CSV table of C-alpha atoms in Angstrom, one decimal:
chain,number,residue,atom,x,y,z
A,1,MET,CA,0.0,0.0,0.0
A,2,VAL,CA,2.8,2.4,0.9
A,3,SER,CA,4.7,1.6,-2.3
A,4,ARG,CA,1.6,2.4,-4.3
A,5,LEU,CA,1.3,5.8,-2.5
A,6,TRP,CA,4.9,6.6,-3.3
A,7,VAL,CA,4.4,5.8,-7.0
A,8,PHE,CA,1.3,8.0,-7.1
A,9,CYS,CA,3.2,11.0,-5.6
A,10,ALA,CA,6.1,10.5,-8.0
A,11,LEU,CA,3.7,10.5,-11.0
A,12,LEU,CA,2.0,13.7,-9.6
A,13,VAL,CA,5.3,15.5,-9.2
A,14,CYS,CA,6.4,14.5,-12.7
A,15,SER,CA,3.2,15.8,-14.2
A,16,LEU,CA,3.4,19.3,-12.7
A,17,PRO,CA,5.4,20.9,-15.5
A,18,PHE,CA,2.6,19.9,-18.0
A,19,LEU,CA,-0.2,21.3,-15.9
A,20,GLY,CA,0.8,25.0,-16.7
A,21,PRO,CA,0.7,27.9,-14.2
A,22,LEU,CA,-2.1,28.2,-11.7
A,23,PRO,CA,-4.8,30.8,-12.7
A,24,ALA,CA,-4.2,34.1,-11.0
A,25,LEU,CA,-6.9,35.6,-8.7
A,26,ALA,CA,-9.3,37.9,-10.6
A,27,GLN,CA,-8.2,41.5,-10.3
A,28,PRO,CA,-10.8,44.3,-10.2
A,29,PRO,CA,-10.9,46.4,-13.3
A,30,SER,CA,-8.9,49.6,-13.6
A,31,THR,CA,-10.7,52.9,-13.1
A,32,GLU,CA,-10.3,56.5,-14.3
A,33,LEU,CA,-12.0,59.8,-13.7
A,34,VAL,CA,-12.7,61.3,-17.1
A,35,ILE,CA,-13.2,65.1,-17.4
A,36,PHE,CA,-14.9,66.4,-20.5
A,37,GLY,CA,-14.4,70.1,-21.2
A,38,GLU,CA,-17.0,72.8,-21.8
A,39,GLY,CA,-19.0,72.9,-25.0
A,40,ASP,CA,-20.8,75.4,-27.1
A,41,ASP,CA,-24.4,74.4,-26.0
A,42,VAL,CA,-26.1,75.9,-23.0
A,43,PHE,CA,-26.3,72.5,-21.2
A,44,SER,CA,-22.5,71.9,-21.7
A,45,ARG,CA,-21.2,75.2,-20.1
A,46,TYR,CA,-20.0,73.4,-17.0
A,47,GLY,CA,-18.4,70.5,-18.7
A,48,HIS,CA,-19.1,66.9,-17.8
A,49,VAL,CA,-17.5,64.0,-15.9
A,50,GLY,CA,-17.7,60.2,-15.8
A,51,ILE,CA,-15.8,57.2,-14.4
A,52,ARG,CA,-14.2,54.8,-16.9
A,53,VAL,CA,-14.0,51.1,-15.9
A,54,PHE,CA,-11.9,48.9,-18.1
A,55,SER,CA,-10.2,45.5,-18.1
A,56,ASN,CA,-9.5,42.8,-20.7
A,57,ASP,CA,-13.2,42.0,-21.3
A,58,ARG,CA,-14.9,45.4,-20.7
A,59,ASP,CA,-14.4,49.1,-21.4
A,60,GLN,CA,-17.2,51.3,-20.1
A,61,ILE,CA,-17.8,54.8,-18.9
A,62,TYR,CA,-20.4,55.5,-16.2
A,63,ASN,CA,-22.3,58.7,-16.9
A,64,PHE,CA,-24.9,60.3,-14.6
A,65,GLY,CA,-25.7,63.4,-16.8
A,66,ILE,CA,-28.4,61.9,-19.1
A,67,THR,CA,-31.9,63.3,-19.5
A,68,ASN,CA,-34.5,63.8,-22.2
A,69,TRP,CA,-33.8,67.3,-23.4
A,70,GLU,CA,-36.8,67.2,-25.7
A,71,ARG,CA,-39.4,66.2,-23.1
A,72,PRO,CA,-42.5,68.4,-23.0
A,73,ASN,CA,-42.4,71.4,-20.6
A,74,TYR,CA,-38.7,70.8,-19.9
A,75,VAL,CA,-37.9,74.4,-19.2
A,76,LEU,CA,-40.8,74.7,-16.8
A,77,ASP,CA,-39.9,71.5,-15.0
A,78,PHE,CA,-36.3,72.7,-14.7
A,79,LEU,CA,-37.3,76.0,-13.2
A,80,GLN,CA,-39.5,74.1,-10.7
A,81,GLY,CA,-36.6,71.8,-9.8
A,82,ARG,CA,-38.2,68.5,-10.8
A,83,VAL,CA,-36.2,67.5,-13.9
A,84,ARG,CA,-35.1,63.9,-13.6
A,85,PHE,CA,-31.6,62.7,-14.8
A,86,TYR,CA,-30.3,59.2,-14.8
A,87,GLY,CA,-27.1,57.2,-14.9
A,88,LYS,CA,-25.9,54.7,-17.6
A,89,ALA,CA,-22.9,52.6,-18.5
A,90,SER,CA,-21.9,53.2,-22.1
A,91,ASN,CA,-19.1,51.8,-24.3
A,92,TRP,CA,-16.1,54.0,-23.9
A,93,GLY,CA,-15.0,54.0,-27.5
A,94,ARG,CA,-18.4,55.2,-28.7
A,95,GLU,CA,-18.6,57.8,-26.0
A,96,LEU,CA,-15.2,59.2,-26.9
A,97,ALA,CA,-16.2,59.4,-30.5
A,98,ARG,CA,-19.3,61.5,-29.6
A,99,TYR,CA,-17.2,64.0,-27.6
A,100,THR,CA,-14.7,64.1,-30.4
A,101,LYS,CA,-17.5,65.0,-32.8
A,102,TRP,CA,-18.6,67.7,-30.5
A,103,ASP,CA,-15.0,69.1,-30.2
A,104,ARG,CA,-14.8,68.7,-26.5
A,105,SER,CA,-11.6,68.3,-24.5
A,106,VAL,CA,-11.2,64.9,-22.8
A,107,THR,CA,-8.7,64.3,-20.0
A,108,ARG,CA,-8.3,61.0,-18.0
A,109,TYR,CA,-7.1,60.7,-14.5
A,110,PRO,CA,-6.2,57.2,-13.2
A,111,LEU,CA,-8.0,56.5,-9.8
A,112,GLN,CA,-5.2,55.3,-7.5
A,113,LEU,CA,-7.5,53.2,-5.3
A,114,ASP,CA,-6.4,49.9,-3.7
A,115,GLU,CA,-8.0,46.7,-5.0
A,116,ALA,CA,-10.7,46.6,-2.3
A,117,ALA,CA,-11.8,50.2,-3.0
A,118,ARG,CA,-11.7,49.7,-6.7
A,119,ALA,CA,-13.9,46.6,-6.5
A,120,GLU,CA,-16.3,48.4,-4.2
A,121,LEU,CA,-16.4,51.4,-6.6
A,122,VAL,CA,-17.3,49.2,-9.5
A,123,LYS,CA,-19.9,47.4,-7.5
A,124,ARG,CA,-21.6,50.6,-6.4
A,125,LEU,CA,-21.5,52.0,-10.0
A,126,ASP,CA,-23.2,48.8,-11.3
A,127,VAL,CA,-25.9,49.1,-8.6
A,128,LEU,CA,-26.5,52.8,-9.3
A,129,VAL,CA,-27.2,52.3,-13.0
A,130,LEU,CA,-29.8,49.6,-12.4
A,131,PRO,CA,-33.3,50.6,-13.7
A,132,GLU,CA,-34.7,50.9,-10.2
A,133,ASN,CA,-31.8,53.1,-8.9
A,134,ARG,CA,-30.6,55.1,-11.9
A,135,GLU,CA,-32.9,58.1,-11.7
A,136,TYR,CA,-32.5,61.2,-9.5
A,137,VAL,CA,-33.9,64.7,-9.3
A,138,TYR,CA,-31.3,67.0,-10.8
A,139,ASP,CA,-29.9,70.0,-9.0
A,140,THR,CA,-27.2,72.0,-10.8
A,141,PHE,CA,-25.3,72.8,-7.7
A,142,ARG,CA,-26.0,69.8,-5.4
A,143,GLU,CA,-27.0,66.7,-7.4
A,144,ASN,CA,-25.5,66.4,-10.8
A,145,CYS,CA,-23.0,64.2,-12.8
A,146,SER,CA,-20.1,65.5,-10.8
A,147,THR,CA,-21.5,65.4,-7.2
A,148,ARG,CA,-22.7,61.9,-7.6
A,149,LEU,CA,-19.2,60.7,-8.5
A,150,ARG,CA,-17.7,62.8,-5.8
A,151,ASP,CA,-20.0,61.2,-3.2
A,152,LEU,CA,-19.2,57.7,-4.5
A,153,LEU,CA,-15.4,58.3,-4.3
A,154,ASP,CA,-16.0,59.7,-0.8
A,155,GLN,CA,-17.8,56.5,0.2
A,156,VAL,CA,-15.2,54.1,-1.1
A,157,THR,CA,-12.3,56.1,0.5
A,158,GLY,CA,-13.9,56.0,3.9
A,159,GLY,CA,-14.8,59.7,3.9
A,160,ALA,CA,-11.3,60.9,3.0
A,161,VAL,CA,-12.5,63.1,0.1
A,162,ARG,CA,-15.0,65.1,2.3
A,163,ARG,CA,-12.6,65.4,5.2
A,164,GLN,CA,-9.9,66.9,3.0
A,165,LEU,CA,-12.2,69.2,0.9
A,166,GLU,CA,-14.7,70.4,3.5
A,167,GLY,CA,-14.0,73.6,5.3
A,168,GLY,CA,-11.2,76.0,4.5
A,169,PRO,CA,-11.6,79.6,3.3
A,170,PRO,CA,-14.7,80.2,1.2
A,171,GLY,CA,-14.2,81.0,-2.5
A,172,ASP,CA,-16.5,82.1,-5.3
A,173,SER,CA,-20.2,82.1,-5.2
A,174,PHE,CA,-22.5,80.2,-7.5
A,175,ARG,CA,-23.4,83.5,-9.1
A,176,ASP,CA,-19.7,84.0,-10.0
A,177,ASP,CA,-19.7,80.6,-11.6
A,178,VAL,CA,-22.9,81.4,-13.6
A,179,ARG,CA,-21.5,84.7,-14.9
A,180,ARG,CA,-18.4,82.9,-16.2
A,181,ALA,CA,-20.2,80.0,-17.7
A,182,PHE,CA,-22.9,82.0,-19.5
A,183,ALA,CA,-20.9,85.2,-20.3
A,184,ASP,CA,-21.8,84.9,-24.0
A,185,PHE,CA,-25.6,84.4,-23.3
A,186,PRO,CA,-26.7,88.0,-22.5
A,187,ALA,CA,-30.4,87.2,-21.9
A,188,LEU,CA,-29.6,84.4,-19.5
A,189,LEU,CA,-27.1,86.7,-17.7
A,190,LEU,CA,-29.7,89.3,-17.2
A,191,LEU,CA,-32.2,86.8,-15.8
A,192,MET,CA,-29.5,85.5,-13.4
A,193,GLU,CA,-28.9,89.0,-12.1
A,194,VAL,CA,-32.5,89.6,-11.2
A,195,VAL,CA,-34.4,86.4,-10.5
A,196,PRO,CA,-32.3,84.2,-8.0
A,197,GLY,CA,-32.0,85.1,-4.4
A,198,ARG,CA,-29.2,85.6,-1.9
A,199,GLU,CA,-28.3,81.9,-1.7
A,200,LEU,CA,-26.7,82.3,-5.1
A,201,ASP,CA,-24.3,84.9,-3.6
A,202,ARG,CA,-23.0,82.9,-0.7
A,203,PRO,CA,-19.3,82.2,-0.9
A,204,ARG,CA,-18.7,78.5,-1.4
A,205,HIS,CA,-16.2,76.1,0.2
A,206,ARG,CA,-14.2,73.6,-1.9
A,207,TRP,CA,-16.6,70.7,-1.2
A,208,GLU,CA,-19.6,72.7,-2.6
A,209,ARG,CA,-17.7,73.9,-5.6
A,210,THR,CA,-17.0,70.3,-6.8
A,211,TYR,CA,-20.4,70.4,-8.6
A,212,ARG,CA,-18.2,71.6,-11.5
A,213,PRO,CA,-16.4,68.8,-13.2
A,214,ALA,CA,-13.2,70.8,-13.8
A,215,VAL,CA,-13.1,71.8,-10.2
A,216,LEU,CA,-13.7,68.2,-9.1
A,217,GLY,CA,-10.7,67.1,-11.1
A,218,GLU,CA,-8.5,69.8,-9.7
A,219,LEU,CA,-9.4,69.3,-6.1
A,220,LEU,CA,-9.4,65.4,-6.2
A,221,SER,CA,-5.9,65.6,-7.5
A,222,LYS,CA,-4.9,67.1,-4.1
A,223,VAL,CA,-6.6,64.4,-2.0
A,224,ARG,CA,-4.1,62.1,-0.4
A,225,MET,CA,-4.6,58.4,0.3
A,226,GLY,CA,-2.6,55.8,2.4
A,227,GLU,CA,0.3,56.3,4.8
A,228,GLY,CA,4.0,56.0,4.7
A,229,ASP,CA,5.3,54.1,1.7
A,230,THR,CA,1.8,53.7,0.3
A,231,GLU,CA,0.9,57.4,0.5
A,232,ARG,CA,-0.3,58.8,-2.8
A,233,THR,CA,-2.8,61.2,-4.4
A,234,LEU,CA,-6.3,59.9,-5.3
A,235,LEU,CA,-5.8,60.9,-8.9
A,236,GLY,CA,-2.8,59.9,-11.0
A,237,ALA,CA,-1.1,62.1,-13.6
A,238,PRO,CA,-3.6,63.4,-16.2
A,239,ILE,CA,-3.7,61.8,-19.6
A,240,VAL,CA,-4.9,64.2,-22.2
A,241,GLU,CA,-7.0,62.2,-24.6
A,242,ARG,CA,-7.8,65.2,-26.9
A,243,THR,CA,-8.0,69.0,-26.7
A,244,ARG,CA,-10.6,71.2,-28.2
A,245,LYS,CA,-9.6,72.5,-31.6
A,246,ALA,CA,-11.9,75.6,-31.6
A,247,GLY,CA,-10.3,77.2,-28.6
A,248,PRO,CA,-11.9,77.8,-25.2
A,249,ALA,CA,-15.7,77.4,-25.2
A,250,LEU,CA,-16.2,80.0,-22.5
A,251,GLY,CA,-15.8,83.6,-23.3
A,252,GLY,CA,-17.5,87.0,-23.3
A,253,PHE,CA,-17.8,89.7,-20.7
A,254,VAL,CA,-18.7,88.1,-17.4
A,255,HIS,CA,-20.2,91.4,-16.0
A,256,LEU,CA,-22.3,92.1,-19.1
A,257,GLY,CA,-25.6,91.6,-17.2
A,258,GLN,CA,-24.5,94.0,-14.5
A,259,ALA,CA,-23.3,96.5,-17.1
A,260,VAL,CA,-26.7,96.4,-18.9
A,261,LEU,CA,-28.6,97.0,-15.7
A,262,PHE,CA,-26.3,99.9,-14.7
A,263,ALA,CA,-26.8,101.4,-18.1
A,264,LEU,CA,-30.5,101.1,-17.9
A,265,ALA,CA,-30.4,102.7,-14.4
A,266,GLY,CA,-28.4,105.6,-15.9
A,267,LEU,CA,-31.0,106.0,-18.7
A,268,LEU,CA,-33.8,106.2,-16.2
A,269,VAL,CA,-32.0,108.8,-14.1
A,270,PHE,CA,-31.4,110.8,-17.3
A,271,LEU,CA,-35.1,110.5,-18.4
A,272,GLY,CA,-36.2,111.5,-14.9
A,273,SER,CA,-34.0,114.6,-14.8
A,274,ARG,CA,-35.4,115.7,-18.2
A,275,SER,CA,-39.0,114.8,-17.5
A,276,PRO,CA,-40.1,118.3,-16.2
A,277,ARG,CA,-39.6,119.6,-19.8
A,278,TRP,CA,-42.1,117.1,-21.2
A,279,THR,CA,-45.9,117.4,-21.5
A,280,THR,CA,-47.9,115.9,-18.6
A,281,ARG,CA,-49.2,113.2,-20.9
A,282,GLY,CA,-45.7,112.3,-22.0
A,283,ARG,CA,-44.5,112.2,-18.5
A,284,GLY,CA,-47.5,110.0,-17.6
A,285,LEU,CA,-46.8,107.5,-20.4
A,286,VAL,CA,-43.1,107.1,-19.4
A,287,ALA,CA,-44.0,106.8,-15.7
A,288,LEU,CA,-46.7,104.2,-16.6
A,289,THR,CA,-44.3,102.1,-18.7
A,290,VAL,CA,-41.6,102.1,-16.0
A,291,LEU,CA,-44.1,101.3,-13.2
A,292,ALA,CA,-45.6,98.5,-15.2
A,293,LEU,CA,-42.1,97.0,-15.7
A,294,MET,CA,-41.3,97.4,-12.0
A,295,CYS,CA,-44.5,95.8,-10.8
A,296,GLY,CA,-44.3,93.0,-13.4
A,297,THR,CA,-40.8,92.2,-12.2
A,298,ALA,CA,-42.1,92.3,-8.6
A,299,LEU,CA,-44.9,89.8,-9.3
A,300,VAL,CA,-42.5,87.4,-11.0
A,301,LEU,CA,-40.1,87.6,-8.1
A,302,SER,CA,-43.0,86.9,-5.7
A,303,LEU,CA,-44.2,83.9,-7.7
A,304,VAL,CA,-40.8,82.2,-8.4
A,305,PRO,CA,-40.3,80.9,-4.8
A,306,VAL,CA,-43.8,79.5,-4.8
A,307,ILE,CA,-43.4,77.4,-8.0
A,308,SER,CA,-39.7,76.5,-7.7
A,309,ALA,CA,-38.0,74.1,-5.3
A,310,TRP,CA,-34.5,75.6,-5.9
A,311,PRO,CA,-33.1,77.2,-2.7
A,312,GLU,CA,-31.5,79.9,-5.0
A,313,MET,CA,-34.9,81.1,-5.9
A,314,ARG,CA,-35.8,82.1,-2.4
A,315,GLU,CA,-35.0,85.1,-0.2
A,316,ASN,CA,-34.4,87.6,-2.9
A,317,TRP,CA,-33.6,91.0,-1.3
A,318,LEU,CA,-34.6,92.6,-4.6
A,319,LEU,CA,-38.2,92.2,-3.4
A,320,LEU,CA,-37.5,94.9,-0.9
A,321,ALA,CA,-36.4,97.2,-3.7
A,322,LEU,CA,-39.3,96.1,-5.9
A,323,PRO,CA,-42.2,95.2,-3.7
A,324,PRO,CA,-45.6,94.3,-5.2
A,325,LEU,CA,-47.0,97.1,-3.0
A,326,ASP,CA,-45.8,99.5,-5.7
A,327,LEU,CA,-49.1,98.7,-7.4
A,328,VAL,CA,-50.6,101.6,-5.3
A,329,LEU,CA,-48.5,104.0,-7.4
A,330,PHE,CA,-50.7,103.3,-10.4
A,331,LEU,CA,-53.3,105.7,-8.9
A,332,PRO,CA,-51.3,108.9,-9.4
A,333,VAL,CA,-49.5,107.6,-12.5
A,334,VAL,CA,-52.8,106.8,-14.3
A,335,ARG,CA,-54.2,110.3,-13.2
A,336,LEU,CA,-51.1,111.9,-14.8
A,337,TRP,CA,-51.4,109.9,-18.0
A,338,ARG,CA,-55.2,109.9,-18.5
A,339,ARG,CA,-56.1,113.4,-17.1
A,340,GLY,CA,-52.8,115.3,-17.1
A,341,GLU,CA,-53.2,115.7,-13.3
A,342,VAL,CA,-49.8,116.2,-11.5
A,343,GLY,CA,-48.9,116.1,-7.9
A,344,LEU,CA,-48.4,113.6,-5.1
A,345,SER,CA,-50.3,113.4,-1.8
A,346,ARG,CA,-48.2,113.4,1.4
A,347,GLY,CA,-48.9,109.7,1.7
A,348,PHE,CA,-47.5,108.8,-1.7
A,349,GLU,CA,-44.4,111.1,-1.1
A,350,LEU,CA,-43.8,109.3,2.2
A,351,TYR,CA,-44.1,105.9,0.5
A,352,LEU,CA,-41.6,106.9,-2.2
A,353,ALA,CA,-39.2,108.2,0.5
A,354,VAL,CA,-39.4,105.0,2.5
A,355,ARG,CA,-38.9,102.9,-0.6
A,356,ALA,CA,-35.8,104.9,-1.6
A,357,ALA,CA,-34.3,104.7,1.8
A,358,THR,CA,-34.8,100.9,2.0
A,359,THR,CA,-33.2,100.4,-1.4
A,360,LEU,CA,-30.3,102.6,-0.6
A,361,LEU,CA,-29.8,100.6,2.6
A,362,LEU,CA,-29.8,97.4,0.7
A,363,ILE,CA,-27.2,98.7,-1.8
A,364,ALA,CA,-25.0,99.9,1.1
A,365,LEU,CA,-25.1,96.6,3.0
A,366,ALA,CA,-24.6,94.3,0.0
A,367,PRO,CA,-20.7,94.7,-0.3
A,368,VAL,CA,-20.1,94.4,3.5
A,369,SER,CA,-22.6,91.7,4.6
A,370,THR,CA,-23.0,88.2,3.2
A,371,THR,CA,-26.6,88.2,4.6
A,372,PHE,CA,-27.6,91.1,2.4
A,373,ALA,CA,-25.4,90.1,-0.6
A,374,GLY,CA,-27.3,90.4,-3.8
A,375,PRO,CA,-27.5,91.9,-7.3
A,376,ILE,CA,-26.5,95.5,-6.6
A,377,ALA,CA,-27.0,96.4,-10.3
A,378,ALA,CA,-30.7,95.4,-10.2
A,379,GLU,CA,-31.2,97.3,-6.9
A,380,CYS,CA,-29.6,100.4,-8.5
A,381,LEU,CA,-32.0,100.0,-11.4
A,382,ALA,CA,-35.0,99.8,-9.0
A,383,LEU,CA,-33.7,103.0,-7.3
A,384,ALA,CA,-33.4,104.8,-10.6
A,385,GLY,CA,-37.0,103.8,-11.4
A,386,LEU,CA,-38.2,105.4,-8.1
A,387,PHE,CA,-36.3,108.5,-9.0
A,388,LEU,CA,-38.0,108.7,-12.4
A,389,LEU,CA,-41.5,108.2,-10.8
A,390,TRP,CA,-40.8,110.9,-8.2
A,391,ARG,CA,-39.6,113.4,-10.9
A,392,THR,CA,-42.5,112.8,-13.2
A,393,LEU,CA,-45.2,112.9,-10.5
A,394,ARG,CA,-44.0,115.7,-8.1
A,395,SER,CA,-45.3,119.2,-8.1
A,396,SER,CA,-46.1,121.9,-5.6
A,397,TYR,CA,-49.6,120.3,-5.1
A,398,ARG,CA,-50.3,119.0,-1.7
A,399,GLY,CA,-53.4,116.9,-1.1
């Protein structure tokens, strides 16, 4: 029996060279953070980001910035804060071809995660793109393609990303970002100077600013992982896949919206100073037009927080400079326009004085207080409108 066992062992040892090497344990796929540069379209002004997962048998990019841009009432749904986006895993080669066609810059950053973290990241990505999990309510500043990947990386690194990015001195506000991104869209710039509230003006910390893909890439490259000999940055050296041929997508005068509002304010002051030389009916027509625009803007600003879930659409200090109560001024303005009757009662003069004082106070506090930060140009325009109304309506009459 013993001799047979020895013979079996000898045969087994002799056969080992013919068995070949033992199969290696399966390695998790490699992962990269892919930053896509800004484009020409409105929806591409902040750029885009995805995570590429690739191995011998797969090469996919996980993208959480997909929506139906042609859905009915898209603009209204967006303003109300209820547009739904979703995530999807796509073929990397086809996705790269699309961004090449759109002339977008593409830069890849290897994610220097250990094997366990890489495996966990891929697992979480696969779960998030399942039909039952893939949709989310989009928020430009808090829940978008960039923040979802930021949060995933924070989870698989044990909170290291948030610990290192949160805090520190505040930087630019969201309104600063909007001005840069849409500097060549004048109408949108004007709307963003008037409609959003003070939340858009709050200086933002690094963690909050990672809603922008380019900022996410910049800040994640400074996040450090491991200790001692294994210490490293979360992102490896950038690999430039392609650069935009048409030059930078962002351009234009970032303060164009403010400049237009200041110019309009100057025009109203000029018209108000010249109004005593006009006929009473002419003064009434100008006053009626300006008051209608002021009250229309006030009504819009009052309705926006009601219909929109965006935090940036609330607490707009401009409502103190353009209150809906200005509707009472239609009484003397219509008398001036329809009947040529000039003059202000003491009550109306007091109302205009209080309104002017309130607006001046807002303008004075805006540069020195984050609480009262807001669109100074729009407040100056409101003050100029008050000046024009006062000049067109005043006379020696006292009622």
